[in-house]
XYZ file of C-alpha atoms in Angstrom:
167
model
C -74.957 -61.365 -3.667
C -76.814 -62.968 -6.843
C -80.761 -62.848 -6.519
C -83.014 -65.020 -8.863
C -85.839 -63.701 -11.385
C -88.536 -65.011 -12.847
C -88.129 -64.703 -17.072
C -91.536 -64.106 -19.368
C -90.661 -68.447 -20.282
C -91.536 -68.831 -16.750
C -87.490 -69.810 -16.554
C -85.659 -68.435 -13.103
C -82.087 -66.364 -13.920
C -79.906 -65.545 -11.733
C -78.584 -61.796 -11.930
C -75.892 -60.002 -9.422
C -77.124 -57.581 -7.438
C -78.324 -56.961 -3.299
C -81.960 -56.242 -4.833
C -84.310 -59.169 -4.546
C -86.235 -60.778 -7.256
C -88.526 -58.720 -9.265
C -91.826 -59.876 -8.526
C -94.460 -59.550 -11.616
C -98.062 -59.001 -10.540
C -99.592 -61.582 -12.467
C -97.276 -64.189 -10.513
C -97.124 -62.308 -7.216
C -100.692 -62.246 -6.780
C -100.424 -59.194 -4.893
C -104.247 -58.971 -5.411
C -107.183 -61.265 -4.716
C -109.695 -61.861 -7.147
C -113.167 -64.355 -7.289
C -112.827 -66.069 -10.756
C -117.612 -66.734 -10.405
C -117.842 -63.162 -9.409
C -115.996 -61.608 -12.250
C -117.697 -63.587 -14.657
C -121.263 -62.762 -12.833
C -120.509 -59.260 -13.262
C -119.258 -59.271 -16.755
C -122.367 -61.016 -17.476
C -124.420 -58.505 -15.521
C -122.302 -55.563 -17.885
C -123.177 -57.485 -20.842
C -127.064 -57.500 -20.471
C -126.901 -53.723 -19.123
C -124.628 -53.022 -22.314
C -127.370 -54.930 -24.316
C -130.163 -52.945 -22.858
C -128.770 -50.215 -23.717
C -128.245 -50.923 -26.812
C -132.266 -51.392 -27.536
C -132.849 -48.332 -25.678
C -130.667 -46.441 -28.230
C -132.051 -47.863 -31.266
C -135.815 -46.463 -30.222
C -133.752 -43.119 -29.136
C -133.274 -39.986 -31.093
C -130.890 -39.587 -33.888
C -128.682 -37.317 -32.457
C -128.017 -39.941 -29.346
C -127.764 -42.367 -32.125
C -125.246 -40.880 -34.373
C -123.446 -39.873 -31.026
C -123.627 -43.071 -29.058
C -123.954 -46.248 -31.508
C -120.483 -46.855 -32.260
C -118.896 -46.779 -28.583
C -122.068 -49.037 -27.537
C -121.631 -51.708 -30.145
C -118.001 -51.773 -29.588
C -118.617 -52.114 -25.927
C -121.191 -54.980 -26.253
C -118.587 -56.174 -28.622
C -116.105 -56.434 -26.280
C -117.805 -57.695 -23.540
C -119.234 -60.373 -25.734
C -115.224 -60.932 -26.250
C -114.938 -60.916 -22.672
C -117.695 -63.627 -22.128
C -115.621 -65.652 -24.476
C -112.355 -65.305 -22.592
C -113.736 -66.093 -19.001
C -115.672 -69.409 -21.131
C -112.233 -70.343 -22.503
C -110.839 -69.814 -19.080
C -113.495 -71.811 -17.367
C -112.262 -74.676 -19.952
C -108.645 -74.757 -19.223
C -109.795 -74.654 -15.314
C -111.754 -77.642 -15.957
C -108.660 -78.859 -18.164
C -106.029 -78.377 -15.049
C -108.695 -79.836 -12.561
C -108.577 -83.217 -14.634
C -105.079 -83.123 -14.887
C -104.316 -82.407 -11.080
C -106.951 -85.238 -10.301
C -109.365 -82.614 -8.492
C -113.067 -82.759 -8.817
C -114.270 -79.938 -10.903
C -116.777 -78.101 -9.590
C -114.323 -77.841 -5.932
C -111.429 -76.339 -7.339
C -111.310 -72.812 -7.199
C -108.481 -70.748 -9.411
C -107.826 -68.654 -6.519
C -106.428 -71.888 -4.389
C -104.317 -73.013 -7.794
C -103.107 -69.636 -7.891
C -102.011 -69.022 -4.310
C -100.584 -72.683 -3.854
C -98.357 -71.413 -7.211
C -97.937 -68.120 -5.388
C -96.488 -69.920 -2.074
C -94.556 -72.494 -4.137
C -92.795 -69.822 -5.956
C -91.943 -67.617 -2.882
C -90.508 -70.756 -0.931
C -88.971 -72.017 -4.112
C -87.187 -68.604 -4.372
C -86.713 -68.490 -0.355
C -84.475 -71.882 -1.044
C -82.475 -70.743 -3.769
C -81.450 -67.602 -2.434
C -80.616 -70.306 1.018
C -78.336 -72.527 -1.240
C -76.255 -69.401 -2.612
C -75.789 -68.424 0.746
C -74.777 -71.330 2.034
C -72.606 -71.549 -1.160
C -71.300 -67.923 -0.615
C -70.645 -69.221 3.274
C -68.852 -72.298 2.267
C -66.573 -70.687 0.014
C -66.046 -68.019 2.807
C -65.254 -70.548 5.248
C -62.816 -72.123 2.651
C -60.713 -69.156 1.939
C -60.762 -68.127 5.786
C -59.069 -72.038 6.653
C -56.304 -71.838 3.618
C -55.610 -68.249 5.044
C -55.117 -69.631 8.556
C -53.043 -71.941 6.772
C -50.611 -69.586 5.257
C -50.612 -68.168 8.455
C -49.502 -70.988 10.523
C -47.028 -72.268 7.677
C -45.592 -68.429 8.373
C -45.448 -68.791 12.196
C -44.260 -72.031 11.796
C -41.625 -71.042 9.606
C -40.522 -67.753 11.383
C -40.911 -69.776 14.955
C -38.392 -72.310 12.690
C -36.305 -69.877 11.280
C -35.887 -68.539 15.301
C -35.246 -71.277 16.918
C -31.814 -71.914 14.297
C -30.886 -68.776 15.106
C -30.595 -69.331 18.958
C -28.676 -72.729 18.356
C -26.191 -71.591 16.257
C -25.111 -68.638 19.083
């Protein structure tokens, strides 16, 4: 039976196999997620991280020598972070011009499941057709074998019936 896959392009393949399509998490969508409340909380992690921060500088030297360099890396990367979820906000409001939807309405987690059910039924039908082919080409070979069949009974019914005239 040949199952369909979903390529890094975003192309579908077709590979041989009884398994079923190999389902990547970041298309499945096997989790939920709230696009506001992970950026509230990474901005929550970034003022905590910041805090912190000041809180070392008036600390001791030993915390300081022990403790600057993971907290400026963190603040670092949550200030990368921050700039990620911004540029993600963008391309939301990008893809909510394009799909004619007002911005403020559309929510990620809709786009993403509507994708999410588009792709299962879109992979439901194509595994359909090659079933259907896989039955039609059954059925094919099972009528040209009753065929052959019938041209055999035929013939041997034939072939019988000359050998009763001729007695």
């Amino acid at each position: 039976m040949q199952s369909w896959s979903e390529n890094r392009m975003g192309q579908f393949t077709s590979k041989q196999g009884p398994q079923e399509p190999e389902l990547n998490i970041s298309t499945s969508l096997q989790y939920k997620f709230n696009f506001d409340a992970m950026r509230a909380e990474a901005g929550d992690n970034l003022k905590k991280l910041l805090e912190v921060e000041k809180r070392l500088f008036l600390s001791t030297e030993d915390l300081k020598i022990q403790h600057t360099e993971f907290v400026q890396n963190s603040v670092s990367a949550s200030k990368d972070l921050q700039e990620e979820l911004a540029n993600i906000e963008k391309k939301k409001e990008e893809l909510a011009d394009y799909l004619c939807e007002d911005r403020k309405k559309m929510s990620l987690e809709d786009v993403f499941n509507t994708m999410k059910t588009f792709r299962e039924l879109f992979l439901k039908a194509l595994q359909e057709n090659q079933e259907r082919k896989e039955q039609a080409a059954k059925s094919e070979k099972r009528k040209k074998e009753l065929k052959v069949e019938d041209a055999k009974r035929l013939k041997a019914e034939h072939g019988k019936s000359s050998v009763f005239r001729k007695k």
